[in-house]
JSON list of C-alpha atoms in Angstrom, two decimals:
[
{"chain": "A", "resi": 1, "resn": "MET", "atom": "CA", "xyz": [122.71, 114.12, 43.82]},
{"chain": "A", "resi": 2, "resn": "SER", "atom": "CA", "xyz": [121.20, 115.66, 47.25]},
{"chain": "A", "resi": 3, "resn": "ALA", "atom": "CA", "xyz": [121.66, 113.42, 50.21]},
{"chain": "A", "resi": 4, "resn": "ILE", "atom": "CA", "xyz": [117.86, 113.92, 50.89]},
{"chain": "A", "resi": 5, "resn": "THR", "atom": "CA", "xyz": [115.44, 113.07, 47.80]},
{"chain": "A", "resi": 6, "resn": "THR", "atom": "CA", "xyz": [111.71, 112.64, 47.29]},
{"chain": "A", "resi": 7, "resn": "HIS", "atom": "CA", "xyz": [109.25, 111.36, 44.55]},
{"chain": "A", "resi": 8, "resn": "VAL", "atom": "CA", "xyz": [105.59, 112.31, 44.48]},
{"chain": "A", "resi": 9, "resn": "LEU", "atom": "CA", "xyz": [103.19, 110.05, 42.88]},
{"chain": "A", "resi": 10, "resn": "ASP", "atom": "CA", "xyz": [99.52, 110.98, 42.52]},
{"chain": "A", "resi": 11, "resn": "THR", "atom": "CA", "xyz": [97.79, 107.55, 43.01]},
{"chain": "A", "resi": 12, "resn": "SER", "atom": "CA", "xyz": [94.38, 108.91, 41.87]},
{"chain": "A", "resi": 13, "resn": "ARG", "atom": "CA", "xyz": [95.72, 109.43, 38.40]},
{"chain": "A", "resi": 14, "resn": "GLY", "atom": "CA", "xyz": [98.56, 106.82, 38.20]},
{"chain": "A", "resi": 15, "resn": "ARG", "atom": "CA", "xyz": [101.21, 109.30, 37.27]},
{"chain": "A", "resi": 16, "resn": "PRO", "atom": "CA", "xyz": [103.82, 111.34, 38.76]},
{"chain": "A", "resi": 17, "resn": "ALA", "atom": "CA", "xyz": [102.94, 114.43, 40.49]},
{"chain": "A", "resi": 18, "resn": "GLN", "atom": "CA", "xyz": [104.56, 117.36, 38.60]},
{"chain": "A", "resi": 19, "resn": "ASN", "atom": "CA", "xyz": [105.03, 120.90, 40.13]},
{"chain": "A", "resi": 20, "resn": "VAL", "atom": "CA", "xyz": [104.32, 120.00, 43.82]},
{"chain": "A", "resi": 21, "resn": "ALA", "atom": "CA", "xyz": [106.10, 122.66, 45.72]},
{"chain": "A", "resi": 22, "resn": "ILE", "atom": "CA", "xyz": [108.42, 121.15, 48.67]},
{"chain": "A", "resi": 23, "resn": "VAL", "atom": "CA", "xyz": [110.31, 122.59, 51.62]},
{"chain": "A", "resi": 24, "resn": "LEU", "atom": "CA", "xyz": [112.93, 120.63, 53.57]},
{"chain": "A", "resi": 25, "resn": "GLU", "atom": "CA", "xyz": [113.39, 121.95, 57.13]},
{"chain": "A", "resi": 26, "resn": "TRP", "atom": "CA", "xyz": [115.87, 121.06, 59.91]},
{"chain": "A", "resi": 27, "resn": "VAL", "atom": "CA", "xyz": [113.85, 120.80, 63.21]},
{"chain": "A", "resi": 28, "resn": "GLU", "atom": "CA", "xyz": [115.51, 121.29, 66.60]},
{"chain": "A", "resi": 29, "resn": "GLY", "atom": "CA", "xyz": [113.59, 121.98, 70.06]},
{"chain": "A", "resi": 30, "resn": "GLY", "atom": "CA", "xyz": [110.53, 124.11, 68.82]},
{"chain": "A", "resi": 31, "resn": "ALA", "atom": "CA", "xyz": [112.23, 125.80, 65.95]},
{"chain": "A", "resi": 32, "resn": "SER", "atom": "CA", "xyz": [112.87, 124.89, 62.45]},
{"chain": "A", "resi": 33, "resn": "HIS", "atom": "CA", "xyz": [115.35, 126.17, 59.60]},
{"chain": "A", "resi": 34, "resn": "VAL", "atom": "CA", "xyz": [114.89, 125.90, 55.90]},
{"chain": "A", "resi": 35, "resn": "LEU", "atom": "CA", "xyz": [117.49, 124.01, 54.07]},
{"chain": "A", "resi": 36, "resn": "GLY", "atom": "CA", "xyz": [116.05, 123.76, 50.64]},
{"chain": "A", "resi": 37, "resn": "ARG", "atom": "CA", "xyz": [112.98, 124.22, 48.48]},
{"chain": "A", "resi": 38, "resn": "GLY", "atom": "CA", "xyz": [111.81, 123.23, 45.00]},
{"chain": "A", "resi": 39, "resn": "ALA", "atom": "CA", "xyz": [109.32, 121.59, 43.00]},
{"chain": "A", "resi": 40, "resn": "THR", "atom": "CA", "xyz": [108.88, 118.22, 41.49]},
{"chain": "A", "resi": 41, "resn": "ASP", "atom": "CA", "xyz": [109.80, 117.69, 37.95]},
{"chain": "A", "resi": 42, "resn": "ALA", "atom": "CA", "xyz": [107.82, 115.86, 35.17]},
{"chain": "A", "resi": 43, "resn": "ASP", "atom": "CA", "xyz": [108.72, 112.54, 36.70]},
{"chain": "A", "resi": 44, "resn": "GLY", "atom": "CA", "xyz": [107.34, 113.64, 40.09]},
{"chain": "A", "resi": 45, "resn": "ARG", "atom": "CA", "xyz": [110.96, 113.87, 41.57]},
{"chain": "A", "resi": 46, "resn": "LEU", "atom": "CA", "xyz": [112.97, 116.43, 43.52]},
{"chain": "A", "resi": 47, "resn": "ARG", "atom": "CA", "xyz": [116.42, 115.47, 43.18]},
{"chain": "A", "resi": 48, "resn": "GLU", "atom": "CA", "xyz": [118.08, 118.65, 44.57]},
{"chain": "A", "resi": 49, "resn": "LEU", "atom": "CA", "xyz": [116.80, 119.62, 47.99]},
{"chain": "A", "resi": 50, "resn": "LEU", "atom": "CA", "xyz": [120.59, 120.06, 49.30]},
{"chain": "A", "resi": 51, "resn": "PRO", "atom": "CA", "xyz": [123.66, 121.04, 47.52]},
{"chain": "A", "resi": 52, "resn": "ALA", "atom": "CA", "xyz": [125.29, 118.04, 45.93]},
{"chain": "A", "resi": 53, "resn": "GLY", "atom": "CA", "xyz": [127.84, 116.48, 48.11]},
{"chain": "A", "resi": 54, "resn": "GLN", "atom": "CA", "xyz": [126.54, 118.30, 51.23]},
{"chain": "A", "resi": 55, "resn": "PRO", "atom": "CA", "xyz": [125.94, 115.45, 53.84]},
{"chain": "A", "resi": 56, "resn": "VAL", "atom": "CA", "xyz": [123.17, 115.13, 56.07]},
{"chain": "A", "resi": 57, "resn": "GLN", "atom": "CA", "xyz": [123.77, 115.40, 59.86]},
{"chain": "A", "resi": 58, "resn": "PRO", "atom": "CA", "xyz": [121.81, 113.21, 62.42]},
{"chain": "A", "resi": 59, "resn": "GLY", "atom": "CA", "xyz": [118.66, 115.09, 63.54]},
{"chain": "A", "resi": 60, "resn": "THR", "atom": "CA", "xyz": [115.16, 115.41, 62.85]},
{"chain": "A", "resi": 61, "resn": "TYR", "atom": "CA", "xyz": [113.96, 116.77, 59.20]},
{"chain": "A", "resi": 62, "resn": "ARG", "atom": "CA", "xyz": [110.61, 117.94, 57.93]},
{"chain": "A", "resi": 63, "resn": "LEU", "atom": "CA", "xyz": [109.54, 117.72, 54.39]},
{"chain": "A", "resi": 64, "resn": "THR", "atom": "CA", "xyz": [106.54, 119.73, 53.65]},
{"chain": "A", "resi": 65, "resn": "PHE", "atom": "CA", "xyz": [104.48, 119.26, 50.31]},
{"chain": "A", "resi": 66, "resn": "HIS", "atom": "CA", "xyz": [102.08, 121.93, 49.12]},
{"chain": "A", "resi": 67, "resn": "THR", "atom": "CA", "xyz": [99.41, 119.56, 47.97]},
{"chain": "A", "resi": 68, "resn": "GLY", "atom": "CA", "xyz": [96.44, 121.71, 48.11]},
{"chain": "A", "resi": 69, "resn": "ALA", "atom": "CA", "xyz": [98.18, 123.86, 45.27]},
{"chain": "A", "resi": 70, "resn": "TYR", "atom": "CA", "xyz": [98.86, 121.02, 43.27]},
{"chain": "A", "resi": 71, "resn": "PHE", "atom": "CA", "xyz": [95.36, 119.70, 43.28]},
{"chain": "A", "resi": 72, "resn": "ALA", "atom": "CA", "xyz": [93.64, 123.05, 42.75]},
{"chain": "A", "resi": 73, "resn": "ALA", "atom": "CA", "xyz": [95.76, 123.49, 39.54]},
{"chain": "A", "resi": 74, "resn": "SER", "atom": "CA", "xyz": [94.01, 120.76, 38.01]},
{"chain": "A", "resi": 75, "resn": "GLY", "atom": "CA", "xyz": [90.50, 121.56, 39.52]},
{"chain": "A", "resi": 76, "resn": "VAL", "atom": "CA", "xyz": [90.37, 118.79, 41.98]},
{"chain": "A", "resi": 77, "resn": "ASP", "atom": "CA", "xyz": [89.03, 119.53, 45.52]},
{"chain": "A", "resi": 78, "resn": "ALA", "atom": "CA", "xyz": [91.48, 118.02, 48.04]},
{"chain": "A", "resi": 79, "resn": "PHE", "atom": "CA", "xyz": [91.28, 117.56, 51.78]},
{"chain": "A", "resi": 80, "resn": "TYR", "atom": "CA", "xyz": [94.95, 118.08, 52.66]},
{"chain": "A", "resi": 81, "resn": "PRO", "atom": "CA", "xyz": [96.09, 121.36, 51.81]},
{"chain": "A", "resi": 82, "resn": "GLU", "atom": "CA", "xyz": [99.75, 120.24, 52.92]},
{"chain": "A", "resi": 83, "resn": "VAL", "atom": "CA", "xyz": [101.40, 117.00, 53.96]},
{"chain": "A", "resi": 84, "resn": "ALA", "atom": "CA", "xyz": [104.30, 117.29, 56.45]},
{"chain": "A", "resi": 85, "resn": "ILE", "atom": "CA", "xyz": [106.47, 114.30, 56.87]},
{"chain": "A", "resi": 86, "resn": "LEU", "atom": "CA", "xyz": [109.00, 114.39, 59.90]},
{"chain": "A", "resi": 87, "resn": "PHE", "atom": "CA", "xyz": [111.69, 111.80, 59.85]},
{"chain": "A", "resi": 88, "resn": "GLU", "atom": "CA", "xyz": [114.84, 111.05, 61.82]},
{"chain": "A", "resi": 89, "resn": "VAL", "atom": "CA", "xyz": [118.33, 110.82, 60.50]},
{"chain": "A", "resi": 90, "resn": "ARG", "atom": "CA", "xyz": [120.55, 108.56, 62.60]},
{"chain": "A", "resi": 91, "resn": "ALA", "atom": "CA", "xyz": [123.50, 108.13, 60.27]},
{"chain": "A", "resi": 92, "resn": "ALA", "atom": "CA", "xyz": [125.39, 111.03, 58.79]},
{"chain": "A", "resi": 93, "resn": "GLY", "atom": "CA", "xyz": [126.67, 110.30, 55.29]},
{"chain": "A", "resi": 94, "resn": "GLU", "atom": "CA", "xyz": [123.76, 108.18, 54.03]},
{"chain": "A", "resi": 95, "resn": "HIS", "atom": "CA", "xyz": [121.29, 108.70, 51.25]},
{"chain": "A", "resi": 96, "resn": "TYR", "atom": "CA", "xyz": [117.48, 109.50, 52.52]},
{"chain": "A", "resi": 97, "resn": "HIS", "atom": "CA", "xyz": [114.70, 109.06, 49.95]},
{"chain": "A", "resi": 98, "resn": "VAL", "atom": "CA", "xyz": [111.32, 109.82, 51.12]},
{"chain": "A", "resi": 99, "resn": "PRO", "atom": "CA", "xyz": [108.51, 109.12, 48.62]},
{"chain": "A", "resi": 100, "resn": "LEU", "atom": "CA", "xyz": [104.95, 110.30, 48.94]},
{"chain": "A", "resi": 101, "resn": "LEU", "atom": "CA", "xyz": [102.14, 108.42, 47.36]},
{"chain": "A", "resi": 102, "resn": "LEU", "atom": "CA", "xyz": [99.22, 110.97, 47.25]},
{"chain": "A", "resi": 103, "resn": "ASN", "atom": "CA", "xyz": [95.59, 111.39, 46.45]},
{"chain": "A", "resi": 104, "resn": "PRO", "atom": "CA", "xyz": [93.10, 113.92, 46.97]},
{"chain": "A", "resi": 105, "resn": "PHE", "atom": "CA", "xyz": [91.89, 112.28, 50.46]},
{"chain": "A", "resi": 106, "resn": "GLY", "atom": "CA", "xyz": [94.76, 110.49, 51.70]},
{"chain": "A", "resi": 107, "resn": "TYR", "atom": "CA", "xyz": [98.51, 109.97, 51.40]},
{"chain": "A", "resi": 108, "resn": "SER", "atom": "CA", "xyz": [101.19, 107.33, 52.42]},
{"chain": "A", "resi": 109, "resn": "THR", "atom": "CA", "xyz": [105.02, 107.45, 52.75]},
{"chain": "A", "resi": 110, "resn": "TYR", "atom": "CA", "xyz": [108.05, 105.16, 53.60]},
{"chain": "A", "resi": 111, "resn": "ARG", "atom": "CA", "xyz": [111.82, 105.42, 53.51]},
{"chain": "A", "resi": 112, "resn": "GLY", "atom": "CA", "xyz": [112.77, 104.55, 49.94]},
{"chain": "A", "resi": 113, "resn": "SER", "atom": "CA", "xyz": [116.24, 103.75, 48.39]}
]
């Protein structure tokens, strides 16, 4: 399993959000570097953002969720075309799970387990 994972739940439907495109970046100084990308599965999860066994290093990371395309595919008008979550890794070697609770007009996130 990747050291960084995510899970997207569509709270307006009470279901996992399938096929949400996601990009993981390392952010340093004003630059960013893409580390991984993918889309959520039928359970709303993206388990392989980084190669299995690759530890994360301390620093700032960004997960960008392409939520506008997800809602547009269902014919839903949404306010946020994308959601970017910046988070800080302080301890190398830990697992970081960053869920996103999503609806067309709002979102919430937290550090999961």
